Short mmCIF file of C-alpha atoms in Angstrom, two decimals:
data_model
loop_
_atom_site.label_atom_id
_atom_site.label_comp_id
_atom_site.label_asym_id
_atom_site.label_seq_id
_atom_site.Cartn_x
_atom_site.Cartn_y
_atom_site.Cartn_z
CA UNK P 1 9.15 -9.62 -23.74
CA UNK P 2 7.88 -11.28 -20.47
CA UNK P 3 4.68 -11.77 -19.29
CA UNK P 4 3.96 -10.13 -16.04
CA UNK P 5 2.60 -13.78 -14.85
CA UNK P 6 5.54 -15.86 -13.59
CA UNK P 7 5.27 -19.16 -15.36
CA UNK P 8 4.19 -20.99 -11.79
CA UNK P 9 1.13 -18.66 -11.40
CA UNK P 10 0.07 -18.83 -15.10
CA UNK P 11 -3.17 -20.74 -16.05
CA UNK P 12 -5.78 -21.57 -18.53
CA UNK P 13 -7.60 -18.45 -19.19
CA UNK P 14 -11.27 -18.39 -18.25
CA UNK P 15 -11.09 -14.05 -18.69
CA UNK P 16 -9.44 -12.26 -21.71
CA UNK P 17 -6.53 -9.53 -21.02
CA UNK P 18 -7.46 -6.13 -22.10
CA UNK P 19 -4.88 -5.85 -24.91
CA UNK P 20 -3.81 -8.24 -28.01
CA UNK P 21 -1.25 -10.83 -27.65
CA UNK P 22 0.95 -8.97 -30.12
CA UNK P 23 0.85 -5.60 -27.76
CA UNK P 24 4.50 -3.54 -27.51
CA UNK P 25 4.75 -1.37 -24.46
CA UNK P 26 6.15 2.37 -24.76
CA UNK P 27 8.51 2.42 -22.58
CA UNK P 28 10.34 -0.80 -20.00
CA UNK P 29 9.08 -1.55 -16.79
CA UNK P 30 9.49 -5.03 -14.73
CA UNK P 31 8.10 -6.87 -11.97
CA UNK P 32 8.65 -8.82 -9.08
CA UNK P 33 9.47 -12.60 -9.51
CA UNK P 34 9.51 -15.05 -6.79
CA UNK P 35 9.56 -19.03 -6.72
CA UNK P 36 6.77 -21.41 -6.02
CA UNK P 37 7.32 -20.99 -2.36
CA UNK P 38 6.47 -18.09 -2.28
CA UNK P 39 2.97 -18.61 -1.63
CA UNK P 40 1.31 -15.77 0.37
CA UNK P 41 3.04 -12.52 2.05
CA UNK P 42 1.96 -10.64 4.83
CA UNK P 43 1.57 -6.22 4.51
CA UNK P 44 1.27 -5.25 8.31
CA UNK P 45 0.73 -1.34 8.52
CA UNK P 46 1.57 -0.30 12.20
CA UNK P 47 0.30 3.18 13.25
CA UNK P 48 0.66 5.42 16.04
CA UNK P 49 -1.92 9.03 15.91
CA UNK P 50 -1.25 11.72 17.89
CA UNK P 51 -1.70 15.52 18.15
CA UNK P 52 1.42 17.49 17.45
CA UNK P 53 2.28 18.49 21.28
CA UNK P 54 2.77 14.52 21.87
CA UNK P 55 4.98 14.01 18.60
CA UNK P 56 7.75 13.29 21.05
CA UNK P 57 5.40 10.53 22.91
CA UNK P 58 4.53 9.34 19.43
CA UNK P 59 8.19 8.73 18.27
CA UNK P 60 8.99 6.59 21.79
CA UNK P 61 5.96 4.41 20.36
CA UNK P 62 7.03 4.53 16.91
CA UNK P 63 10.43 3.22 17.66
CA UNK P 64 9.02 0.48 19.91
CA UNK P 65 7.39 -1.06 16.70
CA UNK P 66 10.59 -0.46 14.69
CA UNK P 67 12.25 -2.20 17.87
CA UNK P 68 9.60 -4.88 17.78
CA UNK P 69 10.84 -6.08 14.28
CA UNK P 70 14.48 -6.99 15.29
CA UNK P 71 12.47 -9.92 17.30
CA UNK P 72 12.59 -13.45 16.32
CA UNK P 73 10.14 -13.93 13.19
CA UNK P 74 9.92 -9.96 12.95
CA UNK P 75 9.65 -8.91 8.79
CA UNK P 76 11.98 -9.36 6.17
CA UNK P 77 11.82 -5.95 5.09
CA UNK P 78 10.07 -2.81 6.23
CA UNK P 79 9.76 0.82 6.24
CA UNK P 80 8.44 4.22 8.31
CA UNK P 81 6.48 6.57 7.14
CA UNK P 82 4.73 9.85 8.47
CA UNK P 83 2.04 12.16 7.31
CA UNK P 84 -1.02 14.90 8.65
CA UNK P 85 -4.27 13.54 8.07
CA UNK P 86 -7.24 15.50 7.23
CA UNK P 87 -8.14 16.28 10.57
CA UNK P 88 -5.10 17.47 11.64
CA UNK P 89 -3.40 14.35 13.42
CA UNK P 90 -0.10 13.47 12.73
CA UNK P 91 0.50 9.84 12.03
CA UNK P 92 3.35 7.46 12.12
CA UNK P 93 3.50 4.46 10.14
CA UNK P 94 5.43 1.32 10.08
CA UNK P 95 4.86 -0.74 7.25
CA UNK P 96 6.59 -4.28 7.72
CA UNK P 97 6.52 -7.52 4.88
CA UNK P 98 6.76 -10.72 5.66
CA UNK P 99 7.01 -13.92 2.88
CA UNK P 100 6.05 -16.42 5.17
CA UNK P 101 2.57 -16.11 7.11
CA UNK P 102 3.63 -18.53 9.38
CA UNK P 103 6.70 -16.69 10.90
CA UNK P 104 4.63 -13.30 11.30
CA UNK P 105 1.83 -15.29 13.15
CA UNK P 106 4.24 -16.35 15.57
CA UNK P 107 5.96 -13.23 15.72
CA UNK P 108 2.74 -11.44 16.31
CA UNK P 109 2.08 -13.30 19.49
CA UNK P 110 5.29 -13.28 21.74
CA UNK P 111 4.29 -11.43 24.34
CA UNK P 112 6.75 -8.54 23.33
CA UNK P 113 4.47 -7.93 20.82
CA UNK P 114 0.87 -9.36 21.82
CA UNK P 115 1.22 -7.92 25.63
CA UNK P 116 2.22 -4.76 24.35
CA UNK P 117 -0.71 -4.24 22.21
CA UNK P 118 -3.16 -5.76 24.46
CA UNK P 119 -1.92 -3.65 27.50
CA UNK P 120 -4.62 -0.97 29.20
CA UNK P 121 -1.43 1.57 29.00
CA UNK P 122 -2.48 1.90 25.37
CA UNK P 123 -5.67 3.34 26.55
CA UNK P 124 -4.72 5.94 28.59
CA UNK P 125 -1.39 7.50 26.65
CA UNK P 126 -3.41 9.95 24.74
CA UNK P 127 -2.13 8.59 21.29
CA UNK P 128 -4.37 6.47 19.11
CA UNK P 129 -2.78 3.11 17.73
CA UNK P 130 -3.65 1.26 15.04
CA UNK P 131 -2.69 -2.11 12.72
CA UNK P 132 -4.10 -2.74 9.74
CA UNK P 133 -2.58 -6.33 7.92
CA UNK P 134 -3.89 -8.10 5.02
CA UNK P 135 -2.19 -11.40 3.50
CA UNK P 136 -2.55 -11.52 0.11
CA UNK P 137 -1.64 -15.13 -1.96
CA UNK P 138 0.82 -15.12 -4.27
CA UNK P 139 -1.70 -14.77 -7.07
CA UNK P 140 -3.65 -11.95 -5.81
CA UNK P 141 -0.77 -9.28 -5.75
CA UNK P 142 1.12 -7.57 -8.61
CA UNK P 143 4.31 -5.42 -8.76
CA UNK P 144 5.37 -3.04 -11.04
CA UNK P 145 8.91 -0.74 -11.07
CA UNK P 146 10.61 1.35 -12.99
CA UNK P 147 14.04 0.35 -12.25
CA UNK P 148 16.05 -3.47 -11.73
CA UNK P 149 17.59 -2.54 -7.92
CA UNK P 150 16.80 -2.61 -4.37
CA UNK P 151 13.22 -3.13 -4.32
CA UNK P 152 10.98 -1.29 -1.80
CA UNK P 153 8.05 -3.25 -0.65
CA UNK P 154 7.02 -6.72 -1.25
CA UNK P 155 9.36 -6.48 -3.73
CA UNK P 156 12.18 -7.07 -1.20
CA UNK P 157 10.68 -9.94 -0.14
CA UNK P 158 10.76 -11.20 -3.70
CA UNK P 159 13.63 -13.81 -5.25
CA UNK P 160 14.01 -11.79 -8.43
CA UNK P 161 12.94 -9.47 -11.17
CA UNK P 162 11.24 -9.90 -14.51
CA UNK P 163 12.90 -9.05 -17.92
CA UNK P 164 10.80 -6.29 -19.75
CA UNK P 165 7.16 -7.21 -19.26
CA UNK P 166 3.92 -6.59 -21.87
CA UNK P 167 1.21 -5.30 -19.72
CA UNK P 168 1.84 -1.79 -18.57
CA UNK P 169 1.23 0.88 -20.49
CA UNK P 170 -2.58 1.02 -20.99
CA UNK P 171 -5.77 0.87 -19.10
CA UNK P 172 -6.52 -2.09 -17.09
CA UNK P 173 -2.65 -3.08 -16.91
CA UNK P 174 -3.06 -3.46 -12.89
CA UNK P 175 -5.91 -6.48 -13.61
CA UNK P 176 -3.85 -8.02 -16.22
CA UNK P 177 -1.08 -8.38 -14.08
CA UNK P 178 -2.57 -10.33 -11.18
CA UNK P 179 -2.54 -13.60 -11.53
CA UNK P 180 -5.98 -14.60 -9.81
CA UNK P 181 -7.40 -12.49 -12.77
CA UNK P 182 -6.46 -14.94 -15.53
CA UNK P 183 -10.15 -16.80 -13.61
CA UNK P 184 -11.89 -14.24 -11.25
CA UNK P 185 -13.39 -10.95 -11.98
CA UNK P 186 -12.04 -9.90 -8.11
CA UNK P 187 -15.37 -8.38 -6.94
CA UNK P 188 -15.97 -7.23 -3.43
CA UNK P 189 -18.37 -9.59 -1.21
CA UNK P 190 -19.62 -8.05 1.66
CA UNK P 191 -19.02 -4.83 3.86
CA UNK P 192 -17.22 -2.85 6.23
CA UNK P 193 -18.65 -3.73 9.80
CA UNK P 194 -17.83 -3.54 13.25
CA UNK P 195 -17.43 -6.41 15.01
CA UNK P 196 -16.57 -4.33 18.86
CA UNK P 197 -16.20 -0.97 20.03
CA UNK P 198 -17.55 2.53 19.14
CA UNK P 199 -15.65 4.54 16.58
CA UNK P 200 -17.47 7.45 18.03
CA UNK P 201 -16.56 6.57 22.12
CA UNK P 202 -12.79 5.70 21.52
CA UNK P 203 -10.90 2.77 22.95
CA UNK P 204 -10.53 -0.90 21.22
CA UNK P 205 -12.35 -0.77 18.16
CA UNK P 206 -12.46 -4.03 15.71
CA UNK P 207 -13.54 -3.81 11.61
CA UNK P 208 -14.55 -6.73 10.13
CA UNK P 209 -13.20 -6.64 6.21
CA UNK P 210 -14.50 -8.16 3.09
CA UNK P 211 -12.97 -10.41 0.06
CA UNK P 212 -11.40 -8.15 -2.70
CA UNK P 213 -10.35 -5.48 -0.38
CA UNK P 214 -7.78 -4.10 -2.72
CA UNK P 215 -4.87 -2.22 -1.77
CA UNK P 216 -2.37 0.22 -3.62
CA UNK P 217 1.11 1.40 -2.56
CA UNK P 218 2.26 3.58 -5.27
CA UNK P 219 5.85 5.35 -4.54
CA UNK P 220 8.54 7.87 -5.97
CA UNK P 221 12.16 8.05 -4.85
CA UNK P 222 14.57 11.12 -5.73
CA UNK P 223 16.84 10.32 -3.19
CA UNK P 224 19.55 9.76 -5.51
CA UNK P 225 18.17 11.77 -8.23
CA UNK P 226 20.04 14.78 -9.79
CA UNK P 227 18.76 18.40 -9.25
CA UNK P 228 17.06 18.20 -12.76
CA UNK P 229 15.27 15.73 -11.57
CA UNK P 230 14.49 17.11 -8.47
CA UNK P 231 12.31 19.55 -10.11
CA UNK P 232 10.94 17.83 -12.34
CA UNK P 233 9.06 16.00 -9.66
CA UNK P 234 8.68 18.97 -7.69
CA UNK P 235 7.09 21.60 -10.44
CA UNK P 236 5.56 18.89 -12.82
CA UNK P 237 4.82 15.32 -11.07
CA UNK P 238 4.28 16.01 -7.54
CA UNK P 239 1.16 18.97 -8.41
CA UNK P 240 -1.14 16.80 -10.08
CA UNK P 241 -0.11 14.21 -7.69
CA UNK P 242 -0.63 15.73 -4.43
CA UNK P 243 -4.09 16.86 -5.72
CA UNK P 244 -5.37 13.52 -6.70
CA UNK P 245 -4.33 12.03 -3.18
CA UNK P 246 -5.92 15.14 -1.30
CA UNK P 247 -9.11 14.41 -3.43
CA UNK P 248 -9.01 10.83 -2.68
CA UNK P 249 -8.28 11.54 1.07
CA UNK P 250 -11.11 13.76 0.98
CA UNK P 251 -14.09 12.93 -1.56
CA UNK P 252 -13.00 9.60 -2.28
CA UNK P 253 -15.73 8.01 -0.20
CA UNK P 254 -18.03 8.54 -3.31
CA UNK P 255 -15.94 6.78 -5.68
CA UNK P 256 -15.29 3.46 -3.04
CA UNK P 257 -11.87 4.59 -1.63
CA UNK P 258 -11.79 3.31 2.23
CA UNK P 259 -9.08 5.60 2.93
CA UNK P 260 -6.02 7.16 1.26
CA UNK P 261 -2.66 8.36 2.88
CA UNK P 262 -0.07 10.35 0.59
CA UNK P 263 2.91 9.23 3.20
CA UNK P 264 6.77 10.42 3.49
CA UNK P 265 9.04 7.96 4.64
CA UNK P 266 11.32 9.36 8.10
CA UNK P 267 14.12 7.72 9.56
CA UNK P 268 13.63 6.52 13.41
CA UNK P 269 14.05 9.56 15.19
CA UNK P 270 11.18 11.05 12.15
CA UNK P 271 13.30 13.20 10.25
CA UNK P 272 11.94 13.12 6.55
CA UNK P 273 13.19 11.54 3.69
CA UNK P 274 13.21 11.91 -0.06
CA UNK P 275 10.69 8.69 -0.41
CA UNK P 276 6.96 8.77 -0.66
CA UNK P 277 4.28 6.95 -1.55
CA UNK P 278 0.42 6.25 -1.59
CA UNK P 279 -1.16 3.84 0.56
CA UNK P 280 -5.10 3.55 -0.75
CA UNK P 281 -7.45 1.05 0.36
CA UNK P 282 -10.50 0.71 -2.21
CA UNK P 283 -13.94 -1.54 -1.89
CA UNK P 284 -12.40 -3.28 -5.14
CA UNK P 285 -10.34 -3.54 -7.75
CA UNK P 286 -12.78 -2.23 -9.64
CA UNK P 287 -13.72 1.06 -7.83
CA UNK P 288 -10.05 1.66 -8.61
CA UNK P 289 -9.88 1.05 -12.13
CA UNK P 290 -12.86 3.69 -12.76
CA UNK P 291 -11.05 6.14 -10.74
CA UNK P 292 -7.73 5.53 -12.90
CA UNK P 293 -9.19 5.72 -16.08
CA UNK P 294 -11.96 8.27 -16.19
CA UNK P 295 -11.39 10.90 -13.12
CA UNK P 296 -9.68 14.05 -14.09
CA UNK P 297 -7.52 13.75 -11.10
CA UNK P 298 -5.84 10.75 -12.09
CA UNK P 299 -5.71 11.65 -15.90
CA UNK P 300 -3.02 14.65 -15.14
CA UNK P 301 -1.11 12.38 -12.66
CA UNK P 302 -0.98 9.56 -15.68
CA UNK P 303 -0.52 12.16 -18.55
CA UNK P 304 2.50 13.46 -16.66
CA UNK P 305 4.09 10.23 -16.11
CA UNK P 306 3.51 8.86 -19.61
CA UNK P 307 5.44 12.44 -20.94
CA UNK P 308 8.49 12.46 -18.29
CA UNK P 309 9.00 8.71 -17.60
CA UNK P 310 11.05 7.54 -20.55
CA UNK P 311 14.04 10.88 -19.46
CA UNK P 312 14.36 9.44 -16.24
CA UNK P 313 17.71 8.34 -14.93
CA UNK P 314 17.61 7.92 -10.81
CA UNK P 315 13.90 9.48 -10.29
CA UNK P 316 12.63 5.82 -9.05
CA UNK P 317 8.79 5.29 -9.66
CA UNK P 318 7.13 1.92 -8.79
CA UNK P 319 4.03 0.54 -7.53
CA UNK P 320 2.01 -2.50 -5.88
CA UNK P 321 -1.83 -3.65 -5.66
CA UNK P 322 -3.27 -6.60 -4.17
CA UNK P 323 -6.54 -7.83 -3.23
CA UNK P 324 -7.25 -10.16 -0.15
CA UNK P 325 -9.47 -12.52 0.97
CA UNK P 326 -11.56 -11.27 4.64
CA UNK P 327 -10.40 -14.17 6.70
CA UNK P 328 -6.61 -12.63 6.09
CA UNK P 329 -7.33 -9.00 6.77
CA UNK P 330 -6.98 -7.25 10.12
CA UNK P 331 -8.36 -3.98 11.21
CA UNK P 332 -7.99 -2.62 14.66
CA UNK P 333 -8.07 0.66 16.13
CA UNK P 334 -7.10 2.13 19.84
CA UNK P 335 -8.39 5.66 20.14
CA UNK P 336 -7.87 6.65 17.03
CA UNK P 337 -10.34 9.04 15.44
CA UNK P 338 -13.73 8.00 13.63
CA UNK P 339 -12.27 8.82 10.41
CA UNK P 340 -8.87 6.58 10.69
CA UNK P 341 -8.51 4.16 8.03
CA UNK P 342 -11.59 1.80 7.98
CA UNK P 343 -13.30 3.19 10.75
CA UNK P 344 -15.36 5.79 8.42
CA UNK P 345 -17.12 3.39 6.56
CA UNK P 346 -17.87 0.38 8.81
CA UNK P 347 -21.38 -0.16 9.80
CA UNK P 348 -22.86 -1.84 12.29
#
């Protein structure tokens, strides 16, 4: 039994785990593992909003970020994704990973890229754009699958996999598995805030972040899976699900959730695939854990894993949080609605 902590991130604890050294698991699960040099990644989340009679406008910009990636320096692995926010606009995503901050920093200014964002035609094409990017360090992120191949995610950016590892299974597993946690409680410092724009007027709007911003990306895959397993995500896992993210998209405010998109993954021309996932952005690590453990919304979505997990064969389930510290987040917005990502809850 492994540790979740690679052996290069490990360190004199200053903060106890939440369960006893001799803890066993109920079922396997592994992690990422990458060398020493791997020492920060970069999550770039790429976004085009539009109303539905300029999806095909939407796509065209879509596939210029997908295009943008094939560029010198682009990511090492990425991913699209699509879904209908709660006020009715379609959204595309691109989600690109990169294990070196250095090449995505001089990816993200060739002018291919940098011009192309920066160009008035983005203000005047009726769709809303967006990027939001945050660069975790190596110990501020955690991984978490339920299978050994072809990792989605950061794990693709990853050297390797874990044997079986000891903290999963219980409450407060996320914490336990970040390395920075061994010393730091992770707590928030600071607020949303605007640093230009009007979320309210439209055009170039800026969001200053804060340290601790933490971020989940939690994902199921039955593209390979058998039609028993089909619908057993369909009639028992994807329910509860579904109503947890709409209540988190919705009333999560309350509980500290910035924003949270339930997202299908589409191949380039936006057909849907048989991926999803969650992509949640909380004030802290924290706010999350209270949701997790206490809200009835999550409790189904957890009870139903913890009964179906241990039949699956090819149903893959995984997950990912980090936390980040403000001078490596980005949040920018081009005519995209007041309630887009971190636009709702900046102040001024």
């Amino acid at each position: 039994m492994e540790s979740a902590i690679d052996t290069h991130l490990k360190c004199p604890r200053t903060l106890s785990r939440r369960v006893h050294d001799d803890y066993q698991p109920p079922f396997p699960m592994f992690a990422g593992r990458a060398d020493a040099s791997l020492t920060q990644v970069v999550m770039a989340y790429l976004g085009v909003q539009f109303r539905e009679e300029q999806r095909a406008a939407a796509i065209n910009a879509m596939q210029q970020m997908v295009r943008s990636f094939s560029l010198h320096n682009g990511p090492a692995n990425h991913d699209v994704t699509f879904h209908t926010d709660n006020q009715g606009f379609g959204n595309f995503i691109v989600v690109g990973y990169w294990r070196d901050p250095a090449a995505y920093c001089r990816w993200l200014h060739q002018p291919e890229v940098a011009d192309w964002w920066s160009s008035d035609d983005r203000l005047h094409e009726g769709l809303g754009y967006f990027r939001e990017i945050i660069a975790p360090r190596a110990e501020q992120f955690e991984t978490l699958y339920a299978f050994k191949e072809d990792l989605p995610g950061v794990g693709a950016v990853m050297d390797n996999l874990s044997g079986e590892i000891q903290e999963h299974g219980y409450w407060g597993s996320v914490r336990d598995r970040i390395p920075a946690s061994q010393t730091d409680w992770l707590q928030p410092d600071g607020e949303l805030r605007i640093l230009s724009g009007n979320p309210a007027v439209g055009g170039r709007v800026v969001v200053q972040g804060h340290d601790n911003i933490t971020l989940i990306r939690s994902g199921q895959d039955w593209m390979e899976a058998d039609e028993q397993e089909r619908t057993l995500y369909f009639t028992e896992m994807l329910p509860p699900l579904q109503a947890g993210m709409d209540f988190l998209r919705d009333e999560g405010q309350a509980l500290g959730c910035y924003s949270n998109r339930f997202v299908r993954n589409v191949d380039i021309d936006g057909n849907l695939l048989d991926v999803a996932y969650d992509i949640g952005f909380w004030r802290s690590l924290d706010r999350l854990e209270r949701w997790a453990e206490s809200h009835p919304t999550h409790l189904r979505i957890f009870t139903t894993f913890f009964r179906v997990v241990t039949g699956l064969q090819k149903l893959r389930l995984y997950h990912e949080v980090s936390v980040s510290d403000a001078r490596f987040q980005t949040f920018e917005y081009i005519n995209c609605h007041p309630c887009t990502g971190m636009l709702r809850d900046a102040v001024r």
